[in-house]
PDB file of C-alpha atoms and ligand atoms in Angstrom:
ATOM      1  CA  MET A1027       6.087  -6.047 -17.481  1.00 89.00           C
ATOM      2  CA  ILE A1028       4.069  -3.807 -15.302  1.00 95.00           C
ATOM      3  CA  ASN A1029       4.668  -2.220 -11.443  1.00 98.00           C
ATOM      4  CA  LEU A1030       1.876  -0.536  -9.998  1.00 98.00           C
ATOM      5  CA  ILE A1031       1.950   1.437  -6.346  1.00 98.00           C
ATOM      6  CA  LEU A1032      -1.267   1.496  -4.906  1.00 98.00           C
ATOM      7  CA  PHE A1033      -1.451   4.363  -3.016  1.00 98.00           C
ATOM      8  CA  GLY A1034      -3.837   6.164  -0.464  1.00 98.00           C
ATOM      9  CA  PRO A1035      -4.813   6.575   3.258  1.00 98.00           C
ATOM     10  CA  PRO A1036      -6.039   3.962   5.469  1.00 98.00           C
ATOM     11  CA  GLY A1037      -9.191   2.099   4.690  1.00 98.00           C
ATOM     12  CA  SER A1038      -9.044   3.715   1.137  1.00 98.00           C
ATOM     13  CA  GLY A1039      -9.438   0.490  -0.541  1.00 98.00           C
ATOM     14  CA  LYS A1040      -6.065  -0.385  -1.342  1.00 98.00           C
ATOM     15  CA  GLY A1041      -6.250  -4.051  -0.434  1.00 98.00           C
ATOM     16  CA  THR A1042      -9.592  -4.687  -1.882  1.00 98.00           C
ATOM     17  CA  GLN A1043      -8.819  -3.491  -5.042  1.00 98.00           C
ATOM     18  CA  ALA A1044      -5.572  -5.283  -5.401  1.00 98.00           C
ATOM     19  CA  ALA A1045      -6.936  -8.109  -4.998  1.00 97.00           C
ATOM     20  CA  ARG A1046      -9.116  -7.151  -8.248  1.00 98.00           C
ATOM     21  CA  LEU A1047      -6.163  -6.254 -10.163  1.00 98.00           C
ATOM     22  CA  VAL A1048      -4.145  -9.008  -9.204  1.00 97.00           C
ATOM     23  CA  GLU A1049      -6.740 -11.320 -11.090  1.00 97.00           C
ATOM     24  CA  LYS A1050      -7.038  -9.501 -14.348  1.00 97.00           C
ATOM     25  CA  TYR A1051      -3.489  -8.858 -14.748  1.00 96.00           C
ATOM     26  CA  LYS A1052      -2.181 -11.741 -13.237  1.00 97.00           C
ATOM     27  CA  LEU A1053       0.706  -9.526 -11.303  1.00 97.00           C
ATOM     28  CA  VAL A1054       2.272 -10.232  -8.169  1.00 98.00           C
ATOM     29  CA  HIS A1055       0.595  -8.592  -5.246  1.00 98.00           C
ATOM     30  CA  ILE A1056       2.988  -7.350  -2.069  1.00 98.00           C
ATOM     31  CA  SER A1057       1.204  -5.899   1.139  1.00 98.00           C
ATOM     32  CA  THR A1058       3.863  -4.744   3.491  1.00 98.00           C
ATOM     33  CA  GLY A1059       1.291  -4.344   5.976  1.00 98.00           C
ATOM     34  CA  ASP A1060       0.324  -7.948   5.031  1.00 98.00           C
ATOM     35  CA  LEU A1061       3.214  -9.091   5.102  1.00 98.00           C
ATOM     36  CA  PHE A1062       4.043  -7.739   8.972  1.00 98.00           C
ATOM     37  CA  ARG A1063       0.696  -9.259   9.942  1.00 97.00           C
ATOM     38  CA  TYR A1064       1.627 -12.541   8.685  1.00 97.00           C
ATOM     39  CA  GLU A1065       5.327 -12.299  10.692  1.00 97.00           C
ATOM     40  CA  MET A1066       3.371 -10.668  13.892  1.00 97.00           C
ATOM     41  CA  GLY A1067       0.944 -14.039  13.757  1.00 96.00           C
ATOM     42  CA  ASN A1068       3.650 -16.064  13.613  1.00 97.00           C
ATOM     43  CA  ASN A1069       5.531 -14.354  16.488  1.00 97.00           C
ATOM     44  CA  THR A1070       8.885 -14.088  14.643  1.00 97.00           C
ATOM     45  CA  PRO A1071      11.360 -11.590  15.523  1.00 96.00           C
ATOM     46  CA  LEU A1072      10.719  -9.395  12.798  1.00 96.00           C
ATOM     47  CA  GLY A1073       6.578  -9.468  13.735  1.00 97.00           C
ATOM     48  CA  GLN A1074       7.757  -8.652  17.323  1.00 96.00           C
ATOM     49  CA  GLN A1075       9.629  -5.483  16.247  1.00 96.00           C
ATOM     50  CA  ALA A1076       7.155  -4.427  14.126  1.00 97.00           C
ATOM     51  CA  LYS A1077       3.920  -5.031  16.230  1.00 97.00           C
ATOM     52  CA  ALA A1078       5.017  -2.076  18.842  1.00 95.00           C
ATOM     53  CA  TYR A1079       4.945   0.629  15.898  1.00 98.00           C
ATOM     54  CA  ILE A1080       1.579  -1.060  14.172  1.00 98.00           C
ATOM     55  CA  SER A1081      -0.298  -1.132  17.015  1.00 96.00           C
ATOM     56  CA  GLN A1082       0.084   3.077  17.578  1.00 97.00           C
ATOM     57  CA  GLY A1083      -0.534   3.589  13.915  1.00 97.00           C
ATOM     58  CA  GLU A1084       3.556   4.415  13.648  1.00 98.00           C
ATOM     59  CA  LEU A1085       5.521   3.142  10.597  1.00 98.00           C
ATOM     60  CA  VAL A1086       7.690   0.142  11.039  1.00 98.00           C
ATOM     61  CA  PRO A1087      11.290   1.965  10.769  1.00 98.00           C
ATOM     62  CA  ASP A1088      12.284   1.972   6.564  1.00 98.00           C
ATOM     63  CA  GLU A1089      15.672  -0.563   7.047  1.00 96.00           C
ATOM     64  CA  VAL A1090      13.213  -3.062   8.095  1.00 97.00           C
ATOM     65  CA  THR A1091      10.190  -2.328   5.732  1.00 98.00           C
ATOM     66  CA  ILE A1092      12.773  -2.044   2.766  1.00 97.00           C
ATOM     67  CA  GLY A1093      14.702  -5.230   3.387  1.00 96.00           C
ATOM     68  CA  MET A1094      11.641  -7.341   3.778  1.00 97.00           C
ATOM     69  CA  LEU A1095      10.352  -5.673   0.362  1.00 97.00           C
ATOM     70  CA  ARG A1096      13.105  -6.737  -1.311  1.00 97.00           C
ATOM     71  CA  ASN A1097      13.003 -10.454  -0.405  1.00 97.00           C
ATOM     72  CA  LYS A1098       9.716 -10.459  -1.397  1.00 97.00           C
ATOM     73  CA  VAL A1099      10.237  -9.046  -4.993  1.00 97.00           C
ATOM     74  CA  GLU A1100      13.340 -11.060  -5.180  1.00 96.00           C
ATOM     75  CA  ALA A1101      11.163 -14.099  -4.493  1.00 97.00           C
ATOM     76  CA  HIS A1102       9.274 -13.387  -7.427  1.00 96.00           C
ATOM     77  CA  PRO A1103      11.683 -13.742 -10.424  1.00 94.00           C
ATOM     78  CA  ASP A1104       9.341 -14.523 -13.142  1.00 94.00           C
ATOM     79  CA  ALA A1105       6.750 -12.315 -12.174  1.00 96.00           C
ATOM     80  CA  LYS A1106       4.872 -10.530 -14.827  1.00 95.00           C
ATOM     81  CA  GLY A1107       4.696  -7.425 -12.225  1.00 97.00           C
ATOM     82  CA  PHE A1108       4.152  -6.137  -8.977  1.00 98.00           C
ATOM     83  CA  ILE A1109       1.049  -4.302  -7.541  1.00 98.00           C
ATOM     84  CA  PHE A1110       3.211  -2.582  -4.595  1.00 98.00           C
ATOM     85  CA  ASP A1111       0.124  -2.213  -1.467  1.00 98.00           C
ATOM     86  CA  GLY A1112       1.251   0.188   1.233  1.00 98.00           C
ATOM     87  CA  PHE A1113       4.774   0.697   0.164  1.00 98.00           C
ATOM     88  CA  PRO A1114       6.689   2.801  -0.697  1.00 98.00           C
ATOM     89  CA  ARG A1115       5.112   4.858   2.487  1.00 98.00           C
ATOM     90  CA  THR A1116       8.264   7.322   2.742  1.00 98.00           C
ATOM     91  CA  ILE A1117      10.119   8.946   0.184  1.00 98.00           C
ATOM     92  CA  PRO A1118      13.518   7.184   1.316  1.00 98.00           C
ATOM     93  CA  GLN A1119      11.536   3.572   0.448  1.00 98.00           C
ATOM     94  CA  ALA A1120      10.264   5.349  -2.582  1.00 98.00           C
ATOM     95  CA  GLU A1121      13.849   5.778  -3.455  1.00 98.00           C
ATOM     96  CA  ALA A1122      15.082   2.646  -2.490  1.00 98.00           C
ATOM     97  CA  LEU A1123      11.754   0.938  -4.608  1.00 98.00           C
ATOM     98  CA  ASP A1124      13.510   2.756  -7.486  1.00 98.00           C
ATOM     99  CA  LEU A1125      16.851   1.530  -7.297  1.00 98.00           C
ATOM    100  CA  LEU A1126      15.689  -2.034  -6.553  1.00 98.00           C
ATOM    101  CA  MET A1127      13.183  -1.952 -10.071  1.00 98.00           C
ATOM    102  CA  ALA A1128      16.499  -0.747 -11.782  1.00 98.00           C
ATOM    103  CA  GLU A1129      18.405  -3.755 -10.673  1.00 96.00           C
ATOM    104  CA  GLU A1130      15.300  -5.979 -12.027  1.00 95.00           C
ATOM    105  CA  LYS A1131      15.599  -3.975 -15.214  1.00 95.00           C
ATOM    106  CA  THR A1132      12.328  -2.544 -14.478  1.00 97.00           C
ATOM    107  CA  GLU A1133      11.041   0.790 -13.096  1.00 98.00           C
ATOM    108  CA  ILE A1134       7.565   1.657 -11.574  1.00 98.00           C
ATOM    109  CA  HIS A1135       5.313   2.630 -14.491  1.00 98.00           C
ATOM    110  CA  THR A1136       2.300   4.424 -12.439  1.00 98.00           C
ATOM    111  CA  LEU A1137       1.533   5.182  -9.287  1.00 98.00           C
ATOM    112  CA  LEU A1138      -2.714   5.012  -8.256  1.00 98.00           C
ATOM    113  CA  ALA A1139      -3.827   7.084  -5.654  1.00 98.00           C
ATOM    114  CA  LEU A1140      -6.950   6.749  -4.275  1.00 98.00           C
ATOM    115  CA  HIS A1141      -8.797  10.167  -2.629  1.00 98.00           C
ATOM    116  CA  VAL A1142     -11.040   8.986   0.540  1.00 98.00           C
ATOM    117  CA  PRO A1143     -12.162  11.639   2.741  1.00 98.00           C
ATOM    118  CA  ASP A1144     -11.106  11.096   6.599  1.00 98.00           C
ATOM    119  CA  GLU A1145     -14.386  10.743   8.293  1.00 97.00           C
ATOM    120  CA  GLU A1146     -15.759   8.014   5.629  1.00 98.00           C
ATOM    121  CA  ILE A1147     -12.266   6.132   6.210  1.00 98.00           C
ATOM    122  CA  ILE A1148     -12.852   6.006  10.150  1.00 97.00           C
ATOM    123  CA  LYS A1149     -16.137   4.602   9.481  1.00 97.00           C
ATOM    124  CA  ARG A1150     -14.890   2.000   7.142  1.00 98.00           C
ATOM    125  CA  ILE A1151     -11.703   0.891   9.805  1.00 98.00           C
ATOM    126  CA  THR A1152     -14.116   1.163  12.808  1.00 97.00           C
ATOM    127  CA  LEU A1153     -16.862  -1.245  10.904  1.00 97.00           C
ATOM    128  CA  ARG A1154     -13.814  -3.614   9.886  1.00 96.00           C
ATOM    129  CA  GLY A1155     -12.585  -3.453  13.368  1.00 96.00           C
ATOM    130  CA  GLU A1156     -15.411  -5.622  14.613  1.00 96.00           C
ATOM    131  CA  THR A1157     -14.415  -8.621  12.819  1.00 96.00           C
ATOM    132  CA  SER A1158     -10.757  -7.731  11.493  1.00 93.00           C
ATOM    133  CA  GLY A1159      -8.477  -8.493  14.317  1.00 92.00           C
ATOM    134  CA  ARG A1160      -5.901  -5.599  13.742  1.00 94.00           C
ATOM    135  CA  SER A1161      -4.871  -4.098  16.965  1.00 92.00           C
ATOM    136  CA  ASP A1162      -4.818  -1.095  14.877  1.00 96.00           C
ATOM    137  CA  ASP A1163      -8.559  -0.630  13.691  1.00 96.00           C
ATOM    138  CA  LEU A1164      -9.987  -0.845  17.440  1.00 93.00           C
ATOM    139  CA  ASP A1165      -9.258   3.095  19.001  1.00 94.00           C
ATOM    140  CA  GLU A1166     -10.470   5.985  16.861  1.00 96.00           C
ATOM    141  CA  ASN A1167      -7.147   7.854  18.115  1.00 97.00           C
ATOM    142  CA  ILE A1168      -5.036   5.306  16.778  1.00 97.00           C
ATOM    143  CA  ILE A1169      -7.286   5.149  13.441  1.00 97.00           C
ATOM    144  CA  ARG A1170      -6.655   9.069  13.464  1.00 98.00           C
ATOM    145  CA  ASN A1171      -3.040   8.720  14.191  1.00 98.00           C
ATOM    146  CA  ARG A1172      -2.472   6.446  10.892  1.00 98.00           C
ATOM    147  CA  ILE A1173      -4.400   9.201   9.015  1.00 98.00           C
ATOM    148  CA  ASP A1174      -2.200  11.494  10.186  1.00 98.00           C
ATOM    149  CA  VAL A1175       0.925   9.562   9.879  1.00 98.00           C
ATOM    150  CA  TYR A1176      -0.326   9.464   6.220  1.00 98.00           C
ATOM    151  CA  LYS A1177      -0.716  12.983   5.935  1.00 98.00           C
ATOM    152  CA  SER A1178       3.033  13.770   7.250  1.00 98.00           C
ATOM    153  CA  GLU A1179       5.175  11.115   5.718  1.00 98.00           C
ATOM    154  CA  THR A1180       3.417   9.412   3.415  1.00 98.00           C
ATOM    155  CA  SER A1181       1.763  11.771   1.109  1.00 98.00           C
ATOM    156  CA  PRO A1182       5.120  13.375  -0.289  1.00 98.00           C
ATOM    157  CA  VAL A1183       5.465  10.078  -1.761  1.00 98.00           C
ATOM    158  CA  TYR A1184       2.829  11.129  -4.127  1.00 98.00           C
ATOM    159  CA  ASP A1185       4.409  14.212  -5.320  1.00 98.00           C
ATOM    160  CA  TYR A1186       8.096  12.420  -5.640  1.00 98.00           C
ATOM    161  CA  TYR A1187       5.871  10.248  -8.507  1.00 98.00           C
ATOM    162  CA  ALA A1188       4.344  13.199  -9.924  1.00 98.00           C
ATOM    163  CA  GLY A1189       8.130  14.329 -10.687  1.00 98.00           C
ATOM    164  CA  GLN A1190       8.466  11.467 -12.377  1.00 98.00           C
ATOM    165  CA  ASP A1191       4.944  12.161 -14.506  1.00 98.00           C
ATOM    166  CA  LYS A1192       3.679   8.499 -12.768  1.00 98.00           C
ATOM    167  CA  SER A1193       1.188   9.884 -10.339  1.00 98.00           C
ATOM    168  CA  HIS A1194      -2.438   9.524 -10.648  1.00 98.00           C
ATOM    169  CA  SER A1195      -5.660  10.497  -8.629  1.00 98.00           C
ATOM    170  CA  ILE A1196      -8.807   8.734  -8.643  1.00 98.00           C
ATOM    171  CA  GLU A1197     -11.773   9.399  -6.972  1.00 98.00           C
ATOM    172  CA  GLY A1198     -11.858   6.178  -3.895  1.00 98.00           C
ATOM    173  CA  LEU A1199     -15.570   6.646  -2.999  1.00 98.00           C
ATOM    174  CA  GLY A1200     -18.022   4.967  -4.844  1.00 98.00           C
ATOM    175  CA  THR A1201     -19.124   1.270  -5.344  1.00 98.00           C
ATOM    176  CA  ILE A1202     -15.936  -1.119  -5.291  1.00 98.00           C
ATOM    177  CA  ASP A1203     -16.436  -1.884  -8.969  1.00 98.00           C
ATOM    178  CA  ALA A1204     -16.921   1.753 -10.244  1.00 98.00           C
ATOM    179  CA  ILE A1205     -13.499   2.317  -7.957  1.00 98.00           C
ATOM    180  CA  PHE A1206     -11.888  -0.746  -9.837  1.00 98.00           C
ATOM    181  CA  ASP A1207     -12.889   0.459 -13.384  1.00 98.00           C
ATOM    182  CA  ARG A1208     -11.320   3.763 -12.721  1.00 98.00           C
ATOM    183  CA  LEU A1209      -8.388   2.037 -11.622  1.00 98.00           C
ATOM    184  CA  CYS A1210      -8.306  -0.307 -14.963  1.00 98.00           C
ATOM    185  CA  ALA A1211      -9.001   2.707 -16.974  1.00 97.00           C
ATOM    186  CA  VAL A1212      -5.783   4.359 -16.121  1.00 97.00           C
ATOM    187  CA  ILE A1213      -3.700   1.065 -16.554  1.00 97.00           C
ATOM    188  CA  ASP A1214      -4.822   0.022 -19.781  1.00 96.00           C
ATOM    189  CA  ALA A1215      -4.019   3.657 -21.018  1.00 94.00           C
ATOM    190  CA  ILE A1216      -0.627   2.890 -20.119  1.00 87.00           C
ATOM    191  CA  GLY A1217      -0.598   0.118 -22.189  1.00 73.00           C
ATOM    192  CA  LYS A1218       2.380  -2.116 -21.440  1.00 63.00           C
TER     193      LYS A1218
HETATM  194  P1  AP5 B 921      -1.627  -1.463   6.209  1.00 74.93           P
HETATM  195  O1  AP5 B 921      -2.111  -2.987   5.962  1.00 74.93           O
HETATM  196  O2  AP5 B 921      -0.872  -1.122   4.652  1.00 74.93           O
HETATM  197  O3  AP5 B 921      -2.783  -0.389   5.863  1.00 74.93           O
HETATM  198  P2  AP5 B 921      -3.055   0.522   5.732  1.00 74.93           P
HETATM  199  O4  AP5 B 921      -2.373   1.609   4.917  1.00 74.93           O
HETATM  200  O5  AP5 B 921      -3.621   1.367   6.982  1.00 74.93           O
HETATM  201  O6  AP5 B 921      -4.515   0.615   5.293  1.00 74.93           O
HETATM  202  P3  AP5 B 921      -5.560  -1.038   5.299  1.00 74.93           P
HETATM  203  O7  AP5 B 921      -5.112  -2.114   5.325  1.00 74.93           O
HETATM  204  O8  AP5 B 921      -6.456  -0.505   6.492  1.00 74.93           O
HETATM  205  O9  AP5 B 921      -6.982  -0.332   4.475  1.00 74.93           O
HETATM  206  P4  AP5 B 921      -6.662  -0.402   2.761  1.00 74.93           P
HETATM  207  O10 AP5 B 921      -6.428   0.897   1.886  1.00 74.93           O
HETATM  208  O11 AP5 B 921      -5.943  -1.386   1.807  1.00 74.93           O
HETATM  209  O12 AP5 B 921      -8.569  -0.532   2.277  1.00 74.93           O
HETATM  210  P5  AP5 B 921      -9.052  -2.133   2.754  1.00 74.93           P
HETATM  211  O13 AP5 B 921      -9.363  -2.550   1.167  1.00 74.93           O
HETATM  212  O14 AP5 B 921      -8.688  -2.990   3.690  1.00 74.93           O
HETATM  213  O15 AP5 B 921      -0.404  -0.840   6.941  1.00 74.93           O
HETATM  214  C1  AP5 B 921      -0.473  -1.575   8.550  1.00 74.93           C
HETATM  215  C2  AP5 B 921       0.211  -1.055   9.516  1.00 74.93           C
HETATM  216  O16 AP5 B 921       1.619  -1.201   9.194  1.00 74.93           O
HETATM  217  C3  AP5 B 921       0.718   0.743   8.867  1.00 74.93           C
HETATM  218  O17 AP5 B 921      -0.109   1.598   9.756  1.00 74.93           O
HETATM  219  C4  AP5 B 921       2.277   0.579   9.580  1.00 74.93           C
HETATM  220  O18 AP5 B 921       2.537   0.645  10.777  1.00 74.93           O
HETATM  221  C5  AP5 B 921       3.043  -0.997   8.814  1.00 74.93           C
HETATM  222  N1  AP5 B 921       3.143  -0.371   7.490  1.00 74.93           N
HETATM  223  C6  AP5 B 921       2.586  -1.270   6.329  1.00 74.93           C
HETATM  224  N2  AP5 B 921       3.520  -0.863   5.475  1.00 74.93           N
HETATM  225  C7  AP5 B 921       4.513  -0.260   6.006  1.00 74.93           C
HETATM  226  C8  AP5 B 921       5.512   0.711   5.091  1.00 74.93           C
HETATM  227  N3  AP5 B 921       5.939   0.881   3.466  1.00 74.93           N
HETATM  228  N4  AP5 B 921       6.599   1.539   5.805  1.00 74.93           N
HETATM  229  C9  AP5 B 921       6.311   1.481   7.236  1.00 74.93           C
HETATM  230  N5  AP5 B 921       5.182   0.419   7.862  1.00 74.93           N
HETATM  231  C10 AP5 B 921       4.497  -0.037   7.386  1.00 74.93           C
HETATM  232  O19 AP5 B 921     -10.480  -1.590   2.831  1.00 74.93           O
HETATM  233  C11 AP5 B 921     -11.191  -1.185   3.968  1.00 74.93           C
HETATM  234  C12 AP5 B 921     -12.194  -1.024   4.507  1.00 74.93           C
HETATM  235  O20 AP5 B 921     -13.123  -0.814   3.631  1.00 74.93           O
HETATM  236  C13 AP5 B 921     -12.452  -2.833   4.240  1.00 74.93           C
HETATM  237  O21 AP5 B 921     -13.322  -3.102   5.103  1.00 74.93           O
HETATM  238  C14 AP5 B 921     -13.227  -2.907   3.163  1.00 74.93           C
HETATM  239  O22 AP5 B 921     -14.316  -4.109   3.010  1.00 74.93           O
HETATM  240  C15 AP5 B 921     -13.833  -1.573   2.995  1.00 74.93           C
HETATM  241  N6  AP5 B 921     -13.896  -0.546   1.438  1.00 74.93           N
HETATM  242  C16 AP5 B 921     -12.949  -0.838   0.830  1.00 74.93           C
HETATM  243  N7  AP5 B 921     -13.488  -0.681  -0.827  1.00 74.93           N
HETATM  244  C17 AP5 B 921     -15.124   0.051  -0.167  1.00 74.93           C
HETATM  245  C18 AP5 B 921     -15.811   1.113  -1.018  1.00 74.93           C
HETATM  246  N8  AP5 B 921     -15.550   1.209  -1.993  1.00 74.93           N
HETATM  247  N9  AP5 B 921     -16.812   1.664  -0.038  1.00 74.93           N
HETATM  248  C19 AP5 B 921     -17.226   1.186   0.926  1.00 74.93           C
HETATM  249  N10 AP5 B 921     -16.466   0.079   1.539  1.00 74.93           N
HETATM  250  C20 AP5 B 921     -15.211  -0.091   1.037  1.00 74.93           C
HETATM  251 MG1   MG B 922      -4.691  -3.241   3.366  1.00 74.93          MG
END
């Protein structure tokens, strides 16, 4: 079993790379952003709750996010492993994830952090905003707020897993294929 965290700022390519990693390693992909967008699309109470935060580029409160994540993990008892994309985004989320993994008699094996400069992020997300329908892709101020929230609230999660010798930095600029190869090299070196 191998459990990965795909980490990095908004627009760094987490979703793009997760789709490929899932194919290659046969893992279950859990993106909390995708889960929230599904709930918002169906106008569920959870979606309504999340919408106010997401449209401003703020984080949804931990208790809401952690509960949703736990349900999703528990729905896949036979998984060969998980790719967590966009989770954990705070230290309490990281602690909750470690606890959940321990309950499942497993652990997080590695955190892969994609590095992409702010200006490239803004370019990518603005371009995607032309077609994505995402309320948080439309306004440069909201995109910049997402980047600020990443730096202040989320980047400490990298250090948290570095403290367990699990964090790896990956250059997130270049072709999608080249970045995929960099990620696979780290995963294959773990050899689980
Ligand atoms: P979430 O959905 O996780 O969004 P995000 O982290 O802001 O990241 P994105 O999905 O925008 O980008 P990505 O890194 O997946 O990149 P992608 O592959 O799409 O979260 C959204 C919101 O939900 C949060 O702001 C928060 O409000 C809430 N939320 C979610 N999780 C939460 C949590 N745990 N706690 C609290 N709140 C939470 O690529 C981006 C674009 O670039 C695409 O158009 C792609 O085609 C393009 N691209 C990809 N790779 C390359 C490349 N190599 N070169 C050029 N372009 C590329
Ligand atoms: Mg994504």
